Structure formats: C-alpha cells, structure tokens
C-alpha cells in the first residue's frame, strides 16, 4: 500500500489552514462592506421617508388654503388709430392679458373684438 509522509500531511494541513484563514478573513471583510452599504442605504431611505413626510404635510396644509383670485387689469380699447405705436401697444397689451387670464388660442379672436370700438369693429 501507499504510505504518506507525515511531514507532507503537516505541510498540507498548514497550507490548508492558511488558505482557510485567508478565505474567512476575506469573507468577513466582504460581509462588513455589505453591512456598511446596507446601513448607508437604510439611512438614505430614512431621509427620503422624512422628506416625503414633509412634502405630504406641506401639501395637506396648502390644500386647506383658499386660492385668491387675481384681478387682471383689462387692456385699453383700440379705436383704429393709424399710429403704429398705438397698434403695437394694443397688441402687446392684449397678448399679455390673454396669457395672464389663461385664455386659449382658439377663443382669442372673439375676445380681442371686445376691446375694439368705433369703426374698428367693422
């Protein structure tokens, strides 16, 4: 039968022990690293939950507030003057009024005729 040298067995045992110690040490390091990352992720989740709670609290507070309606000054009427500056001012005023009043583009032509007077309406 085959005989194994005891020194060789001792050598293998020591070598195996060193490999195991290295593997265990590496695994422990990896586990600590994973735990650190999990703790960091949990902290970020906690911060996100706190921010979400603040947003929910603030949004519920604003729901109870009543909206104030702004009075938008109406543009001056246009009388058909041939002065370019007056026409330009009227068009600028009416455009700003439509944007502030949130009037859709489809209804603007009809609304603009309200601010014309005299022979301009013809």
Short mmCIF file of N, CA and C in Angstrom, two decimals:
data_model
loop_
_atom_site.label_atom_id
_atom_site.label_comp_id
_atom_site.label_asym_id
_atom_site.label_seq_id
_atom_site.Cartn_x
_atom_site.Cartn_y
_atom_site.Cartn_z
N UNK A 1 0.80 -1.19 0.00
CA UNK A 1 0.00 0.00 0.00
C UNK A 1 0.84 1.25 0.00
N UNK A 2 0.19 2.31 -0.27
CA UNK A 2 0.86 3.60 -0.40
C UNK A 2 0.98 4.27 0.96
N UNK A 3 2.16 4.74 1.30
CA UNK A 3 2.41 5.40 2.58
C UNK A 3 2.58 6.89 2.35
N UNK A 4 1.96 7.70 3.22
CA UNK A 4 2.08 9.15 3.11
C UNK A 4 3.02 9.64 4.19
N UNK A 5 3.90 10.48 3.80
CA UNK A 5 4.88 11.05 4.71
C UNK A 5 4.16 11.98 5.69
N UNK A 6 4.37 11.82 7.01
CA UNK A 6 3.70 12.68 7.99
C UNK A 6 4.09 14.15 7.85
N UNK A 7 5.27 14.42 7.45
CA UNK A 7 5.67 15.82 7.25
C UNK A 7 4.85 16.46 6.12
N UNK A 8 4.60 15.66 5.10
CA UNK A 8 3.80 16.17 3.98
C UNK A 8 2.38 16.47 4.44
N UNK A 9 1.82 15.60 5.28
CA UNK A 9 0.47 15.84 5.81
C UNK A 9 0.45 17.11 6.66
N UNK A 10 1.48 17.29 7.48
CA UNK A 10 1.56 18.50 8.29
C UNK A 10 1.65 19.74 7.39
N UNK A 11 2.42 19.62 6.32
CA UNK A 11 2.56 20.73 5.37
C UNK A 11 1.22 21.06 4.73
N UNK A 12 0.49 20.02 4.29
CA UNK A 12 -0.82 20.25 3.66
C UNK A 12 -1.81 20.85 4.66
N UNK A 13 -1.76 20.36 5.88
CA UNK A 13 -2.67 20.87 6.91
C UNK A 13 -2.40 22.36 7.16
N UNK A 14 -1.14 22.74 7.28
CA UNK A 14 -0.79 24.15 7.50
C UNK A 14 -1.17 25.02 6.31
N UNK A 15 -0.95 24.48 5.13
CA UNK A 15 -1.28 25.21 3.90
C UNK A 15 -2.80 25.41 3.82
N UNK A 16 -3.51 24.36 4.13
CA UNK A 16 -4.97 24.43 4.09
C UNK A 16 -5.49 25.43 5.13
N UNK A 17 -4.89 25.40 6.32
CA UNK A 17 -5.29 26.34 7.37
C UNK A 17 -5.06 27.78 6.93
N UNK A 18 -3.94 28.05 6.30
CA UNK A 18 -3.64 29.41 5.84
C UNK A 18 -4.64 29.86 4.78
N UNK A 19 -4.99 28.96 3.88
CA UNK A 19 -5.98 29.28 2.85
C UNK A 19 -7.33 29.56 3.47
N UNK A 20 -7.71 28.72 4.44
CA UNK A 20 -8.98 28.93 5.12
C UNK A 20 -8.99 30.26 5.87
N UNK A 21 -7.91 30.57 6.55
CA UNK A 21 -7.84 31.84 7.28
C UNK A 21 -7.96 33.02 6.31
N UNK A 22 -7.30 32.92 5.18
CA UNK A 22 -7.39 33.98 4.17
C UNK A 22 -8.82 34.11 3.66
N UNK A 23 -9.44 32.96 3.33
CA UNK A 23 -10.81 32.98 2.81
C UNK A 23 -11.79 33.54 3.84
N UNK A 24 -11.64 33.11 5.10
CA UNK A 24 -12.52 33.60 6.16
C UNK A 24 -12.31 35.10 6.37
N UNK A 25 -11.06 35.53 6.37
CA UNK A 25 -10.79 36.96 6.52
C UNK A 25 -11.38 37.78 5.39
N UNK A 26 -11.25 37.27 4.17
CA UNK A 26 -11.83 37.97 3.02
C UNK A 26 -13.36 38.00 3.12
N UNK A 27 -13.96 36.90 3.51
CA UNK A 27 -15.42 36.85 3.65
C UNK A 27 -15.91 37.81 4.73
N UNK A 28 -15.19 37.87 5.84
CA UNK A 28 -15.57 38.81 6.90
C UNK A 28 -15.48 40.24 6.40
N UNK A 29 -14.42 40.56 5.66
CA UNK A 29 -14.28 41.90 5.09
C UNK A 29 -15.45 42.21 4.15
N UNK A 30 -15.79 41.24 3.29
CA UNK A 30 -16.90 41.45 2.36
C UNK A 30 -18.23 41.63 3.10
N UNK A 31 -18.43 40.86 4.15
CA UNK A 31 -19.66 40.99 4.94
C UNK A 31 -19.74 42.36 5.61
N UNK A 32 -18.62 42.84 6.14
CA UNK A 32 -18.60 44.18 6.75
C UNK A 32 -18.89 45.25 5.70
N UNK A 33 -18.33 45.06 4.51
CA UNK A 33 -18.56 46.01 3.43
C UNK A 33 -20.04 46.02 3.02
N UNK A 34 -20.64 44.83 2.93
CA UNK A 34 -22.06 44.74 2.59
C UNK A 34 -22.91 45.37 3.68
N UNK A 35 -22.56 45.11 4.96
CA UNK A 35 -23.32 45.70 6.07
C UNK A 35 -23.22 47.22 6.02
N UNK A 36 -22.04 47.75 5.72
CA UNK A 36 -21.86 49.20 5.61
C UNK A 36 -22.75 49.77 4.52
N UNK A 37 -22.78 49.10 3.37
CA UNK A 37 -23.61 49.58 2.26
C UNK A 37 -25.09 49.50 2.59
N UNK A 38 -25.50 48.45 3.30
CA UNK A 38 -26.90 48.32 3.70
C UNK A 38 -27.27 49.42 4.69
N UNK A 39 -26.40 49.69 5.66
CA UNK A 39 -26.65 50.76 6.62
C UNK A 39 -26.76 52.11 5.92
N UNK A 40 -25.88 52.33 4.95
CA UNK A 40 -25.91 53.58 4.19
C UNK A 40 -27.21 53.70 3.40
N UNK A 41 -27.64 52.60 2.78
CA UNK A 41 -28.90 52.60 2.02
C UNK A 41 -30.09 52.84 2.95
N UNK A 42 -30.06 52.23 4.14
CA UNK A 42 -31.14 52.44 5.11
C UNK A 42 -31.21 53.89 5.56
N UNK A 43 -30.05 54.52 5.72
CA UNK A 43 -30.03 55.94 6.11
C UNK A 43 -30.62 56.79 5.00
N UNK A 44 -30.29 56.48 3.75
CA UNK A 44 -30.85 57.24 2.63
C UNK A 44 -32.36 57.04 2.54
N UNK A 45 -32.82 55.82 2.78
CA UNK A 45 -34.26 55.55 2.75
C UNK A 45 -34.95 56.32 3.87
N UNK A 46 -34.35 56.36 5.05
CA UNK A 46 -34.93 57.12 6.16
C UNK A 46 -35.03 58.60 5.82
N UNK A 47 -33.97 59.14 5.21
CA UNK A 47 -34.00 60.55 4.81
C UNK A 47 -35.08 60.80 3.76
N UNK A 48 -35.21 59.88 2.81
CA UNK A 48 -36.23 60.04 1.77
C UNK A 48 -37.63 59.96 2.38
N UNK A 49 -37.82 59.06 3.35
CA UNK A 49 -39.12 58.96 4.01
C UNK A 49 -39.44 60.23 4.78
N UNK A 50 -38.45 60.81 5.43
CA UNK A 50 -38.65 62.05 6.18
C UNK A 50 -39.02 63.18 5.22
N UNK A 51 -38.32 63.27 4.10
CA UNK A 51 -38.64 64.30 3.11
C UNK A 51 -40.04 64.10 2.56
N UNK A 52 -40.42 62.86 2.32
CA UNK A 52 -41.76 62.56 1.82
C UNK A 52 -42.81 62.98 2.83
N UNK A 53 -42.57 62.71 4.11
CA UNK A 53 -43.50 63.13 5.16
C UNK A 53 -43.65 64.64 5.18
N UNK A 54 -42.53 65.36 5.02
CA UNK A 54 -42.59 66.82 4.99
C UNK A 54 -43.39 67.32 3.80
N UNK A 55 -43.19 66.70 2.65
CA UNK A 55 -43.94 67.11 1.45
C UNK A 55 -45.42 66.84 1.65
N UNK A 56 -45.75 65.67 2.20
CA UNK A 56 -47.16 65.35 2.45
C UNK A 56 -47.77 66.32 3.45
N UNK A 57 -47.03 66.68 4.48
CA UNK A 57 -47.53 67.63 5.47
C UNK A 57 -47.77 68.99 4.84
N UNK A 58 -46.81 69.45 4.04
CA UNK A 58 -46.95 70.75 3.40
C UNK A 58 -48.06 70.76 2.36
N UNK A 59 -48.21 69.66 1.62
CA UNK A 59 -49.25 69.63 0.60
C UNK A 59 -50.63 69.59 1.24
N UNK A 60 -50.77 68.90 2.38
CA UNK A 60 -52.07 68.88 3.04
C UNK A 60 -52.38 70.25 3.64
N UNK A 61 -51.35 70.98 4.04
CA UNK A 61 -51.58 72.33 4.57
C UNK A 61 -52.01 73.27 3.46
N UNK A 62 -51.46 73.11 2.26
CA UNK A 62 -51.84 74.01 1.17
C UNK A 62 -53.20 73.65 0.60
N UNK A 63 -53.66 72.41 0.78
CA UNK A 63 -55.00 72.04 0.32
C UNK A 63 -56.06 72.82 1.08
N UNK A 64 -55.80 73.11 2.33
CA UNK A 64 -56.77 73.81 3.15
C UNK A 64 -56.80 75.31 2.87
N UNK A 65 -55.80 75.80 2.17
CA UNK A 65 -55.76 77.23 1.87
C UNK A 65 -56.69 77.52 0.70
N UNK A 66 -57.34 78.65 0.75
CA UNK A 66 -58.20 79.05 -0.36
C UNK A 66 -57.38 79.85 -1.35
N UNK A 67 -57.63 79.60 -2.61
CA UNK A 67 -56.90 80.30 -3.66
C UNK A 67 -57.50 81.70 -3.82
N UNK A 68 -56.64 82.67 -3.91
CA UNK A 68 -57.11 84.03 -4.13
C UNK A 68 -57.12 84.29 -5.62
N UNK A 69 -58.20 84.86 -6.08
CA UNK A 69 -58.32 85.16 -7.50
C UNK A 69 -57.70 86.53 -7.75
N UNK A 70 -56.79 86.56 -8.68
CA UNK A 70 -56.13 87.81 -9.01
C UNK A 70 -56.98 88.62 -9.97
N UNK A 71 -57.00 89.89 -9.76
CA UNK A 71 -57.70 90.79 -10.68
C UNK A 71 -56.70 91.21 -11.74
N UNK A 72 -56.94 90.78 -12.96
CA UNK A 72 -56.05 91.10 -14.06
C UNK A 72 -56.59 92.35 -14.75
N UNK A 73 -55.79 93.40 -14.82
CA UNK A 73 -56.29 94.62 -15.47
C UNK A 73 -56.52 94.38 -16.95
N UNK A 74 -57.68 94.84 -17.42
CA UNK A 74 -58.01 94.65 -18.83
C UNK A 74 -57.24 95.63 -19.69
N UNK A 75 -56.94 95.23 -20.93
CA UNK A 75 -56.21 96.15 -21.81
C UNK A 75 -57.08 97.32 -22.25
N UNK A 76 -56.44 98.39 -22.65
CA UNK A 76 -57.18 99.55 -23.15
C UNK A 76 -57.79 99.19 -24.50
N UNK A 77 -58.90 99.83 -24.81
CA UNK A 77 -59.55 99.58 -26.09
C UNK A 77 -58.77 100.25 -27.21
N UNK A 78 -58.99 99.73 -28.43
CA UNK A 78 -58.30 100.28 -29.60
C UNK A 78 -59.35 100.88 -30.52
N UNK A 79 -59.10 102.11 -30.98
CA UNK A 79 -60.10 102.81 -31.77
C UNK A 79 -59.79 102.81 -33.26
N UNK A 80 -58.82 102.08 -33.70
CA UNK A 80 -58.50 102.02 -35.12
C UNK A 80 -57.50 103.06 -35.55
N UNK A 81 -56.80 103.63 -34.63
CA UNK A 81 -55.81 104.65 -34.95
C UNK A 81 -54.76 104.09 -35.91
N UNK A 82 -54.27 104.94 -36.79
CA UNK A 82 -53.29 104.52 -37.79
C UNK A 82 -51.86 104.67 -37.28
N UNK A 83 -51.71 105.06 -36.05
CA UNK A 83 -50.37 105.20 -35.48
C UNK A 83 -49.84 103.81 -35.11
N UNK A 84 -48.68 103.53 -35.65
CA UNK A 84 -48.10 102.19 -35.45
C UNK A 84 -47.82 101.91 -33.98
N UNK A 85 -47.41 102.92 -33.26
CA UNK A 85 -47.07 102.73 -31.85
C UNK A 85 -48.31 102.35 -31.04
N UNK A 86 -49.46 102.99 -31.33
CA UNK A 86 -50.69 102.67 -30.60
C UNK A 86 -51.14 101.24 -30.90
N UNK A 87 -51.05 100.85 -32.17
CA UNK A 87 -51.43 99.49 -32.54
C UNK A 87 -50.48 98.47 -31.88
N UNK A 88 -49.21 98.77 -31.90
CA UNK A 88 -48.23 97.88 -31.28
C UNK A 88 -48.48 97.75 -29.78
N UNK A 89 -48.77 98.85 -29.11
CA UNK A 89 -49.08 98.82 -27.67
C UNK A 89 -50.34 98.01 -27.40
N UNK A 90 -51.38 98.19 -28.24
CA UNK A 90 -52.62 97.45 -28.06
C UNK A 90 -52.37 95.95 -28.20
N UNK A 91 -51.66 95.56 -29.25
CA UNK A 91 -51.39 94.14 -29.48
C UNK A 91 -50.56 93.54 -28.34
N UNK A 92 -49.59 94.29 -27.86
CA UNK A 92 -48.76 93.81 -26.75
C UNK A 92 -49.61 93.65 -25.49
N UNK A 93 -50.44 94.67 -25.19
CA UNK A 93 -51.31 94.61 -24.00
C UNK A 93 -52.28 93.44 -24.08
N UNK A 94 -52.89 93.25 -25.24
CA UNK A 94 -53.90 92.19 -25.36
C UNK A 94 -53.25 90.81 -25.26
N UNK A 95 -52.04 90.66 -25.82
CA UNK A 95 -51.33 89.39 -25.73
C UNK A 95 -50.98 89.06 -24.27
N UNK A 96 -50.49 90.04 -23.54
CA UNK A 96 -50.16 89.84 -22.12
C UNK A 96 -51.42 89.53 -21.31
N UNK A 97 -52.52 90.18 -21.65
CA UNK A 97 -53.78 89.93 -20.96
C UNK A 97 -54.24 88.49 -21.18
N UNK A 98 -54.17 88.02 -22.43
CA UNK A 98 -54.59 86.66 -22.74
C UNK A 98 -53.73 85.63 -22.00
N UNK A 99 -52.44 85.87 -21.92
CA UNK A 99 -51.57 84.94 -21.21
C UNK A 99 -51.87 84.93 -19.71
N UNK A 100 -52.08 86.12 -19.13
CA UNK A 100 -52.34 86.21 -17.69
C UNK A 100 -53.69 85.61 -17.34
N UNK A 101 -54.68 85.77 -18.24
CA UNK A 101 -56.03 85.26 -17.98
C UNK A 101 -56.18 83.80 -18.42
N UNK A 102 -55.14 83.21 -18.98
CA UNK A 102 -55.16 81.82 -19.45
C UNK A 102 -56.28 81.57 -20.45
N UNK A 103 -56.40 82.45 -21.41
CA UNK A 103 -57.41 82.31 -22.46
C UNK A 103 -56.80 81.47 -23.58
N UNK A 104 -57.47 80.39 -24.00
CA UNK A 104 -56.90 79.54 -25.05
C UNK A 104 -56.83 80.27 -26.39
N UNK A 105 -55.92 79.82 -27.23
CA UNK A 105 -55.70 80.49 -28.52
C UNK A 105 -56.94 80.45 -29.41
N UNK A 106 -57.78 79.43 -29.26
CA UNK A 106 -58.97 79.33 -30.11
C UNK A 106 -59.97 80.46 -29.84
N UNK A 107 -60.05 80.94 -28.62
CA UNK A 107 -61.04 81.96 -28.29
C UNK A 107 -60.52 83.38 -28.28
N UNK A 108 -59.28 83.57 -28.64
CA UNK A 108 -58.67 84.90 -28.53
C UNK A 108 -59.22 85.89 -29.55
N UNK A 109 -59.53 85.43 -30.78
CA UNK A 109 -60.02 86.37 -31.79
C UNK A 109 -61.33 87.01 -31.36
N UNK A 110 -62.23 86.18 -30.86
CA UNK A 110 -63.52 86.70 -30.39
C UNK A 110 -63.35 87.63 -29.20
N UNK A 111 -62.44 87.27 -28.31
CA UNK A 111 -62.20 88.12 -27.14
C UNK A 111 -61.57 89.45 -27.54
N UNK A 112 -60.68 89.43 -28.52
CA UNK A 112 -60.00 90.66 -28.93
C UNK A 112 -60.98 91.66 -29.49
N UNK A 113 -62.03 91.18 -30.15
CA UNK A 113 -63.00 92.12 -30.74
C UNK A 113 -63.75 92.91 -29.67
N UNK A 114 -63.79 92.40 -28.46
CA UNK A 114 -64.45 93.12 -27.37
C UNK A 114 -63.72 94.43 -27.09
N UNK A 115 -62.42 94.45 -27.30
CA UNK A 115 -61.62 95.63 -26.96
C UNK A 115 -61.42 96.57 -28.15
N UNK A 116 -62.19 96.36 -29.19
CA UNK A 116 -62.20 97.29 -30.32
C UNK A 116 -63.45 98.14 -30.23
N UNK A 117 -63.35 99.40 -30.60
CA UNK A 117 -64.56 100.22 -30.60
C UNK A 117 -64.52 101.17 -31.79
N UNK A 118 -65.68 101.76 -32.03
CA UNK A 118 -65.79 102.69 -33.16
C UNK A 118 -65.82 101.92 -34.47
N UNK A 119 -65.29 102.54 -35.51
CA UNK A 119 -65.30 101.91 -36.83
C UNK A 119 -64.32 100.74 -36.94
N UNK A 120 -63.55 100.50 -35.93
CA UNK A 120 -62.60 99.39 -35.93
C UNK A 120 -63.33 98.05 -35.90
N UNK A 121 -64.51 97.99 -35.29
CA UNK A 121 -65.26 96.74 -35.21
C UNK A 121 -65.80 96.32 -36.56
N UNK A 122 -65.95 97.24 -37.46
CA UNK A 122 -66.50 96.90 -38.77
C UNK A 122 -65.49 96.13 -39.51
#
